GROMACS .gro file of C-alpha atoms in nm:
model
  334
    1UNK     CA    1  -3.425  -1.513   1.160
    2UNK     CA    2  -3.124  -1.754   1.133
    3UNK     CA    3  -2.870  -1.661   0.868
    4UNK     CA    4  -2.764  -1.908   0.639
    5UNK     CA    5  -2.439  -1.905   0.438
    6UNK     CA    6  -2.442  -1.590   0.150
    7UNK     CA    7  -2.500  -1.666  -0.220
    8UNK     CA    8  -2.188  -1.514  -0.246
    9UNK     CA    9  -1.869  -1.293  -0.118
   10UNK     CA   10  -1.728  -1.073  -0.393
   11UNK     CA   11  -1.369  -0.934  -0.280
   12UNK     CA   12  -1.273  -0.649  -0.430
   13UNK     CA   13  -0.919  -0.656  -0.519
   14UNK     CA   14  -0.834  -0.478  -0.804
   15UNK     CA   15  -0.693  -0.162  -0.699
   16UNK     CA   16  -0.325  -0.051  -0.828
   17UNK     CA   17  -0.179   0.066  -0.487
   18UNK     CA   18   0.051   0.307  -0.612
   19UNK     CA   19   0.141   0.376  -0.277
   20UNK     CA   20   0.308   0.066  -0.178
   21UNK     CA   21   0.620   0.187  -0.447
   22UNK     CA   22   0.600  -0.159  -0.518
   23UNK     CA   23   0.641  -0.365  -0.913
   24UNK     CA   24   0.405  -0.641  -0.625
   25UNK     CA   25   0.035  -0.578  -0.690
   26UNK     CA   26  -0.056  -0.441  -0.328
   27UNK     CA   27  -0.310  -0.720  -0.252
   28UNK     CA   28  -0.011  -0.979  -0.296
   29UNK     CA   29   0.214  -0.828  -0.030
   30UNK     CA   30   0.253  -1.031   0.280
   31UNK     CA   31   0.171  -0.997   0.677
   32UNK     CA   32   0.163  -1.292   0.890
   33UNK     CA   33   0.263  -1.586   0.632
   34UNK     CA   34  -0.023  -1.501   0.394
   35UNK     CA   35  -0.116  -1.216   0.115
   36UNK     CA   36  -0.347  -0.959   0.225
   37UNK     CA   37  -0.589  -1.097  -0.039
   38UNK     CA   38  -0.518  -1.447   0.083
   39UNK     CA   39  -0.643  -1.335   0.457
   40UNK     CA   40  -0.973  -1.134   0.265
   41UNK     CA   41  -1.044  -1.485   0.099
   42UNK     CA   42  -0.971  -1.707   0.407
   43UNK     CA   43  -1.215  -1.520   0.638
   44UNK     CA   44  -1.476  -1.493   0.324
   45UNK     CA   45  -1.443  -1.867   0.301
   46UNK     CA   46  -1.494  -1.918   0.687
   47UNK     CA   47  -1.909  -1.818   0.539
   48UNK     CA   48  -1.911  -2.115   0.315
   49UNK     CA   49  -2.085  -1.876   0.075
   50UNK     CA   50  -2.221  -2.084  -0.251
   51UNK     CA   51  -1.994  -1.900  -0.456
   52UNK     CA   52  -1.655  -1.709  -0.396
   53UNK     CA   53  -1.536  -1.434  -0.651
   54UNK     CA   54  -1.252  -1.220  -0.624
   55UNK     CA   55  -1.255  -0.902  -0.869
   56UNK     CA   56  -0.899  -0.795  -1.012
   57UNK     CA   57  -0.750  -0.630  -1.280
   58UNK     CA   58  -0.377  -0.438  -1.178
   59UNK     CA   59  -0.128  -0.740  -1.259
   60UNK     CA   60  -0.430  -0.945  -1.314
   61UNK     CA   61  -0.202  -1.248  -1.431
   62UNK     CA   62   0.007  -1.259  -1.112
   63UNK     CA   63  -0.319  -1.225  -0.908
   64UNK     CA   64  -0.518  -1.517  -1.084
   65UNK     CA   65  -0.187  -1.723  -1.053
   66UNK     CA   66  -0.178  -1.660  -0.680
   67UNK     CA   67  -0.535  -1.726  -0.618
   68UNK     CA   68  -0.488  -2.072  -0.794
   69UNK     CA   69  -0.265  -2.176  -0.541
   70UNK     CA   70  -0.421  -2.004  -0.266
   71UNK     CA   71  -0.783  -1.993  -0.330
   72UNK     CA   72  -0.866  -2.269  -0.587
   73UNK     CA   73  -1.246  -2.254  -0.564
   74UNK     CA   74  -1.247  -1.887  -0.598
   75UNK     CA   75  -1.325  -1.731  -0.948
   76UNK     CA   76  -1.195  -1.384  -1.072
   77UNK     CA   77  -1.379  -1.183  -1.275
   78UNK     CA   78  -1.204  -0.882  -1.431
   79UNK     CA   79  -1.314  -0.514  -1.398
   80UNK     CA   80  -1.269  -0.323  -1.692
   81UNK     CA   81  -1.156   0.057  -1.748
   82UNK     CA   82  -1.442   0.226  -1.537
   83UNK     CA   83  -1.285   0.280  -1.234
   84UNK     CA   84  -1.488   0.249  -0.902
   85UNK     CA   85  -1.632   0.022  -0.607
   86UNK     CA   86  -1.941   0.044  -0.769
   87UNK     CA   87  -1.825  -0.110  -1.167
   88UNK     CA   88  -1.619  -0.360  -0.932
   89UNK     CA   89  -1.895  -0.501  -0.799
   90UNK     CA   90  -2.074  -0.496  -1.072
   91UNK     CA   91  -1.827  -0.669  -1.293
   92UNK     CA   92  -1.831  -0.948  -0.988
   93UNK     CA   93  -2.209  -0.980  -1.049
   94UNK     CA   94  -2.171  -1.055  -1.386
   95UNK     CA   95  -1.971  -1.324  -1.325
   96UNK     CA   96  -2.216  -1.526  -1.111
   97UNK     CA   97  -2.549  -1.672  -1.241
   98UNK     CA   98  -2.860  -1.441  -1.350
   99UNK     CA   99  -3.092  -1.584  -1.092
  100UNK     CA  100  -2.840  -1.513  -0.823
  101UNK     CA  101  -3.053  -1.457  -0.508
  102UNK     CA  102  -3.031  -1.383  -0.157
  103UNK     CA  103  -2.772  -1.196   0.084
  104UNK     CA  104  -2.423  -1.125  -0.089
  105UNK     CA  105  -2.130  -1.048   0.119
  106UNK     CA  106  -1.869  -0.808  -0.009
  107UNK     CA  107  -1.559  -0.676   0.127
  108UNK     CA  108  -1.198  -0.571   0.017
  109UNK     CA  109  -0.917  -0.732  -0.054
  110UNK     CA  110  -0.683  -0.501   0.141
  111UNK     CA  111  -0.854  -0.566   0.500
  112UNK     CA  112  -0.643  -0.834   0.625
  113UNK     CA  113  -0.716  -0.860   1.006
  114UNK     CA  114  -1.129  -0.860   0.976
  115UNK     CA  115  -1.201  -1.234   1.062
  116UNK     CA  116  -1.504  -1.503   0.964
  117UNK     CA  117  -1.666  -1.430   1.240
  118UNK     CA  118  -1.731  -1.013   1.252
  119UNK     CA  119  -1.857  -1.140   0.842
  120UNK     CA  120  -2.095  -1.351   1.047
  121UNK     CA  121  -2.202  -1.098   1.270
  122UNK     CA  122  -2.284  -0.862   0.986
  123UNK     CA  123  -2.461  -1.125   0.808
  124UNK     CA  124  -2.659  -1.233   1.110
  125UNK     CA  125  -2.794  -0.828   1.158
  126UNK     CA  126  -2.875  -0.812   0.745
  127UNK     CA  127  -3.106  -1.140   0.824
  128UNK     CA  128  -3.268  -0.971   1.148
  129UNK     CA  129  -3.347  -0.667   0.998
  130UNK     CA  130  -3.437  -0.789   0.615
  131UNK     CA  131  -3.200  -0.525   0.518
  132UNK     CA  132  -3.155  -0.425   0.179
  133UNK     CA  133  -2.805  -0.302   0.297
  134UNK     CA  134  -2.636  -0.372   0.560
  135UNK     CA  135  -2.246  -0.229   0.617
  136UNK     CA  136  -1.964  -0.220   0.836
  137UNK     CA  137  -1.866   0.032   1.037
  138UNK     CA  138  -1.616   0.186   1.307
  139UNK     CA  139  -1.603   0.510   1.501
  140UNK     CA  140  -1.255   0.717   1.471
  141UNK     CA  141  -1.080   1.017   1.659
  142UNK     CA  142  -0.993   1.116   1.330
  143UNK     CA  143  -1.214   1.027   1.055
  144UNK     CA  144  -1.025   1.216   0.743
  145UNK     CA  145  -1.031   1.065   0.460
  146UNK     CA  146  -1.303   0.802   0.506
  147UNK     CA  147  -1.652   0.796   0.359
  148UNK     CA  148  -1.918   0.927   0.656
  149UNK     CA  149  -2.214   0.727   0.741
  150UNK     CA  150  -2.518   0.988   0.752
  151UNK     CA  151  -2.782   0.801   0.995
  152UNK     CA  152  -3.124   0.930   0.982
  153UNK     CA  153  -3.137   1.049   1.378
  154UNK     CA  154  -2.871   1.026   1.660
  155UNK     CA  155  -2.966   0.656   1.772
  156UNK     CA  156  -2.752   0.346   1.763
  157UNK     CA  157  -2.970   0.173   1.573
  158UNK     CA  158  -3.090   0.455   1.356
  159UNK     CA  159  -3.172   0.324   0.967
  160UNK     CA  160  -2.819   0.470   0.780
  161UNK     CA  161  -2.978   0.725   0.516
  162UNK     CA  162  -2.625   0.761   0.296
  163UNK     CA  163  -2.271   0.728   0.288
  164UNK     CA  164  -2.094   1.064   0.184
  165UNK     CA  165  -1.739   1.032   0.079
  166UNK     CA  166  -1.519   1.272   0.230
  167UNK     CA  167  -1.431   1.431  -0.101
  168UNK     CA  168  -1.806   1.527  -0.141
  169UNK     CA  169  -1.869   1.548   0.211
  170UNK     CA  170  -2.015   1.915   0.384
  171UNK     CA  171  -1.852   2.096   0.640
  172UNK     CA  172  -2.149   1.902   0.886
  173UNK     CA  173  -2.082   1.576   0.741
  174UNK     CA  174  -1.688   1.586   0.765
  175UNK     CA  175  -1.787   1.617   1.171
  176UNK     CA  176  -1.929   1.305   1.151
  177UNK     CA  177  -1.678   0.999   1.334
  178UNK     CA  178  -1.843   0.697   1.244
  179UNK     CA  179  -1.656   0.575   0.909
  180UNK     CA  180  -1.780   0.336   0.627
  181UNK     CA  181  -1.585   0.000   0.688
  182UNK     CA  182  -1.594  -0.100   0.292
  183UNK     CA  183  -1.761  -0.419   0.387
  184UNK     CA  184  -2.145  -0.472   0.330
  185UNK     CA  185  -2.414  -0.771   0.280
  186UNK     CA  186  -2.670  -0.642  -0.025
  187UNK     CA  187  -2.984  -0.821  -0.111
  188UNK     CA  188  -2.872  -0.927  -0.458
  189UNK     CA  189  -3.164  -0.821  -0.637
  190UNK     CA  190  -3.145  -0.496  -0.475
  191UNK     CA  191  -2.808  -0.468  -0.601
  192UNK     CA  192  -2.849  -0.548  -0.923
  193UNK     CA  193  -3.077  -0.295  -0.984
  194UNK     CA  194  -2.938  -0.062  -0.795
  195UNK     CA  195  -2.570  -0.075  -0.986
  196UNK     CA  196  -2.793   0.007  -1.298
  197UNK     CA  197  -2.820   0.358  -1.123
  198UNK     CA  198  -2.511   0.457  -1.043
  199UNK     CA  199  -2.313   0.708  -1.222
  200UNK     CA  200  -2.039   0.908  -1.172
  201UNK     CA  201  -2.124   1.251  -1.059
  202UNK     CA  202  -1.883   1.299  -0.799
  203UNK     CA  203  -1.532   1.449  -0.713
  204UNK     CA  204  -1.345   1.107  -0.802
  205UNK     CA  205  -1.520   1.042  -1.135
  206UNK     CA  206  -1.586   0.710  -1.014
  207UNK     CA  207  -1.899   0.468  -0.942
  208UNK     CA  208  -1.917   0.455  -0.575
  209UNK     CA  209  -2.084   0.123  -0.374
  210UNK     CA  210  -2.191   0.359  -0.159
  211UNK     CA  211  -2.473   0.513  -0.359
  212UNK     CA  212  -2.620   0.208  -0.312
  213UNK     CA  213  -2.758   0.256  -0.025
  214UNK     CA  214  -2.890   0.624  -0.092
  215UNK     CA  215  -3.066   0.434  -0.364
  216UNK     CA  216  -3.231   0.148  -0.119
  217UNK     CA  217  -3.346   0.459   0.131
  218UNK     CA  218  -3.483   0.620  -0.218
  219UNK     CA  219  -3.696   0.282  -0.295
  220UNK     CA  220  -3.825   0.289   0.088
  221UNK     CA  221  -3.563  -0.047   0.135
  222UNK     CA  222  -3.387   0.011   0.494
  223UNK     CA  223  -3.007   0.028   0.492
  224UNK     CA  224  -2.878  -0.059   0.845
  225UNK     CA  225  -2.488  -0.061   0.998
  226UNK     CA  226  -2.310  -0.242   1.265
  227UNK     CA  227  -2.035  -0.115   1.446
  228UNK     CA  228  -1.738  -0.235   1.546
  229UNK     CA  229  -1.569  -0.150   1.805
  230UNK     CA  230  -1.234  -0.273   1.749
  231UNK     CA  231  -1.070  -0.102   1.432
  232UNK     CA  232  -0.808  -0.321   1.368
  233UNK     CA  233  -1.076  -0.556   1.259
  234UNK     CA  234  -1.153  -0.301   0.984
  235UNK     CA  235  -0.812  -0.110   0.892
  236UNK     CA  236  -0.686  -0.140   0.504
  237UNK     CA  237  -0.350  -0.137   0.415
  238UNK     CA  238  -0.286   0.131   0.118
  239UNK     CA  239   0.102   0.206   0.152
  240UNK     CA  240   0.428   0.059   0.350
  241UNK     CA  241   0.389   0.170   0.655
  242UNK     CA  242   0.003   0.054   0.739
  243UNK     CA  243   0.124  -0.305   0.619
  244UNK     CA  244   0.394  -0.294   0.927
  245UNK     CA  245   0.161  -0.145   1.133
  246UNK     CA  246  -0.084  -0.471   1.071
  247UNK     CA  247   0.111  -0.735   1.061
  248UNK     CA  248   0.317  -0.608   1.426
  249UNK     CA  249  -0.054  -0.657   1.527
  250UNK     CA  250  -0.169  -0.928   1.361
  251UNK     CA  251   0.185  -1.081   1.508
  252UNK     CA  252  -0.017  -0.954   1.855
  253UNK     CA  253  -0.272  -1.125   1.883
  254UNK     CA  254  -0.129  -1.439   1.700
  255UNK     CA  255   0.129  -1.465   1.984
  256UNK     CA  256  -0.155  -1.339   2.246
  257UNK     CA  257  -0.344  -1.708   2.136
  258UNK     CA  258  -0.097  -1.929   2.165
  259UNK     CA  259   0.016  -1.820   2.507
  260UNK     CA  260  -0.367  -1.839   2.612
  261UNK     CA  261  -0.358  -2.207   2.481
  262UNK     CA  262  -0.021  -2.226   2.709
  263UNK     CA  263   0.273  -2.131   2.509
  264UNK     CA  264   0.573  -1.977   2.670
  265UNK     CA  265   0.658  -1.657   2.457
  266UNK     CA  266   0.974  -1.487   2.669
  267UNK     CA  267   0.978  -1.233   2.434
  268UNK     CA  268   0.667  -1.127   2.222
  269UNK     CA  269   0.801  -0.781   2.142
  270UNK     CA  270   1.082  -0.956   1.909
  271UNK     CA  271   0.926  -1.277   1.830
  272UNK     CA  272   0.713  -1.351   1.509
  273UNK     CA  273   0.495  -1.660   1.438
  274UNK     CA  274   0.295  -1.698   1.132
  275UNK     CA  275  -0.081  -1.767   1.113
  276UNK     CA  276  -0.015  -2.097   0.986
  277UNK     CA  277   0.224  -2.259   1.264
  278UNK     CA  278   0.107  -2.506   1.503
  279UNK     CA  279   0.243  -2.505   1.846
  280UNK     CA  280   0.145  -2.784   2.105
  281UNK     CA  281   0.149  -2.695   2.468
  282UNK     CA  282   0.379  -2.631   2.697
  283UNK     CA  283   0.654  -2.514   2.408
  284UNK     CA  284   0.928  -2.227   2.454
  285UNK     CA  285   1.008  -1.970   2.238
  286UNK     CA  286   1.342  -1.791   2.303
  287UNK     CA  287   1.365  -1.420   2.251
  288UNK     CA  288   1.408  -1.379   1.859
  289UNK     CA  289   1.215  -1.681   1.709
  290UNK     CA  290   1.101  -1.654   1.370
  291UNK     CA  291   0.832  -1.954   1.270
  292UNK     CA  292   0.721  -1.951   0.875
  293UNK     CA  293   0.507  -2.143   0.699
  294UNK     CA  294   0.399  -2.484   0.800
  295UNK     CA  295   0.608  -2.525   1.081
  296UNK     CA  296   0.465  -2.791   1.367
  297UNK     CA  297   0.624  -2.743   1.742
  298UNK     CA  298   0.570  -3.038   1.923
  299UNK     CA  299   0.484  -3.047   2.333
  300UNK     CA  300   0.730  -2.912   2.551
  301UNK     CA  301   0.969  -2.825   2.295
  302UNK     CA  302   1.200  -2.500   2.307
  303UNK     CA  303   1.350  -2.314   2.003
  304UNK     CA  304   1.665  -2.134   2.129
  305UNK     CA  305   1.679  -1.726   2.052
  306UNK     CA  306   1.692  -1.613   1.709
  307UNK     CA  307   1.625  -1.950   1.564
  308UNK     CA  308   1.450  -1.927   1.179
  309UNK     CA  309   1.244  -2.226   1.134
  310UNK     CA  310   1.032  -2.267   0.779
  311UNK     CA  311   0.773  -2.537   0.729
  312UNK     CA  312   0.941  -2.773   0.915
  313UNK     CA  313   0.817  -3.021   1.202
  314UNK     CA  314   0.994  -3.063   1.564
  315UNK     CA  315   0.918  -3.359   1.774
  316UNK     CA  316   0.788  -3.357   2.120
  317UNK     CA  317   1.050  -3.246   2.374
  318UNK     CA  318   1.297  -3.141   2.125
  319UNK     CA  319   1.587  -2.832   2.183
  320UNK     CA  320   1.626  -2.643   1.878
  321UNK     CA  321   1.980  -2.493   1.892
  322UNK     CA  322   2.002  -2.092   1.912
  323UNK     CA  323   2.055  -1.940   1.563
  324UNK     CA  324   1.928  -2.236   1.379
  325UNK     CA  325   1.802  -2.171   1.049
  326UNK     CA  326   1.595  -2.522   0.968
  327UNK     CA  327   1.387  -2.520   0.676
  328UNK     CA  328   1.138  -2.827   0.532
  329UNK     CA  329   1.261  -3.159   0.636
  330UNK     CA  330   1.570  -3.048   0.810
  331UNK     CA  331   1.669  -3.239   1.126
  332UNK     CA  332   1.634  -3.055   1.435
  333UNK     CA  333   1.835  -3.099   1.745
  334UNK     CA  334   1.839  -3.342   2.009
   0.00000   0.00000   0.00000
């Protein structure tokens, strides 16, 4: 069975992040040119789903403004005081129609390196399989502090019975490696009745997602998972540290592209290009360079060491000076 695009992607992004120390609402702070709920919407987008909703509700106003700029087409639907995955969702739901059918995507928006086309992948398996559920996952040396996945035997492609969190997780389960990703297709009238359901008899107090899929096993529905072998893909971003950690490797594999499509990078330890910039071939970039924005390098240009260049446009062949700092239409140099 060939997938077709989702009836929707919900992206969860309401979450305080009170360990960011930040007054910035942690799905507004910034790797790679973009916020980490811009990234969550662009790869959500990359589905054409028929309808986009992002769920918010810590410095809602700042969010909503954001998204207007960034994500026009997207709507936000607030979550009110019950706090969980579960009441987000739900609160998502009730913002699209009644008749709502088919697969729905969701995912987080605090997961800024997982791309359009692992979404697709997950989507393509939920279609295979007529799942009810179908979730992202990732195996870890040390799984503390993530939700288990409890599969019904030892096989790879073993049906996924539940997802324990690790608060409410046995001695047996905690041994468990492979990790709940936060990033599932439902069947949306599955869901729907499923969220009915949930309540919230657990350690956190909240209405977990993750019941869902208990509840699909429970109606004889088959819950299935997909995992991913590269963990980047899946990482979230809850305090300071994690967000340098992903954007030096979103910075990575940015550079690691444009030196496949023949970019000269002398130094990629020390040099940082947005997802946004646009380098021809056969450009330089001196040890240093910092490219923001909508910068455009043209062919066989070079951009001396420590140069700072901001949405700005160099010609073909150009020499951009050491230590410039050029920003929008500035000139650059001969």
């Amino acid at each position: 069975m060939t997938p077709t695009a989702p009836a929707a992607v919900i992206v969860m992004a309401a979450g305080k992040g009170t360990r960011m120390r930040s007054v910035t609402p942690k799905v507004l702070h910034r790797i790679g040119g973009r916020s980490l709920v811009d990234h969550a919407v662009t790869a959500a987008r990359g589905l054409a789903p028929r309808h986009l909703v992002v769920v918010v509700r810590h410095e809602r106003d700042a969010v909503v403004a954001h998204l207007s700029e960034v994500a026009p087409d997207a709507v936000a639907a607030d979550q009110d005081e019950t706090p969980g995955t579960g009441r987000a969702v739900a609160c998502g739901l009730a913002s699209l129609p009644e008749d709502l059918a088919g697969p729905v995507v969701v995912t987080s928006g605090d997961v800024p390196l997982l791309d359009t086309a692992t979404l697709r992948d997950l989507l393509a398996q939920h279609a295979r399989r007529g799942d009810a559920v179908t979730l992202l996952t990732t195996v870890l040396d040390d799984p503390t502090g993530y939700g288990r996945v409890v599969r019904e035997d030892d096989g790879p492609d073993s049906p996924v019975s539940a997802i324990v969190e690790q608060r409410d997780a046995s001695p047996e389960q905690r041994a468990i490696t492979e990790i709940n990703a936060g990033v599932y297709v439902f069947d949306a009238a599955h869901l729907r009745r499923a969220l009915t359901t949930l309540g919230t008899d657990n350690d956190q107090g909240e209405v977990y997602l993750t019941d869902v899929v208990a509840h699909a096993r429970a109606e004889g529905l088959s819950a299935s998972a997909l995992v991913v072998a590269d963990h980047w893909l899946v990482e979230g971003c809850n305090d300071r540290s994690q967000l340098a950690e992903l954007g030096a490797e979103l910075n990575r594999r940015t550079l690691a592209r444009w030196m496949e499509a023949g970019v000269g990078v002398v130094d990629p330890a020390g040099t940082w290009v947005d997802v946004s910039v646009e380098l021809a071939r056969d450009v330089t970039l001196e040890p240093g360079v910092l490219l923001r924005g909508a910068t455009r390098i043209g062919e066989g240009s070079r951009v001396g060491a420590y140069a700072i260049l901001t949405d700005v446009e160099i010609p073909d062949g150009a020499v951009v000076a050491p230590f410039s700092q050029l920003d929008g239409d500035a000139p650059a140099g001969p």
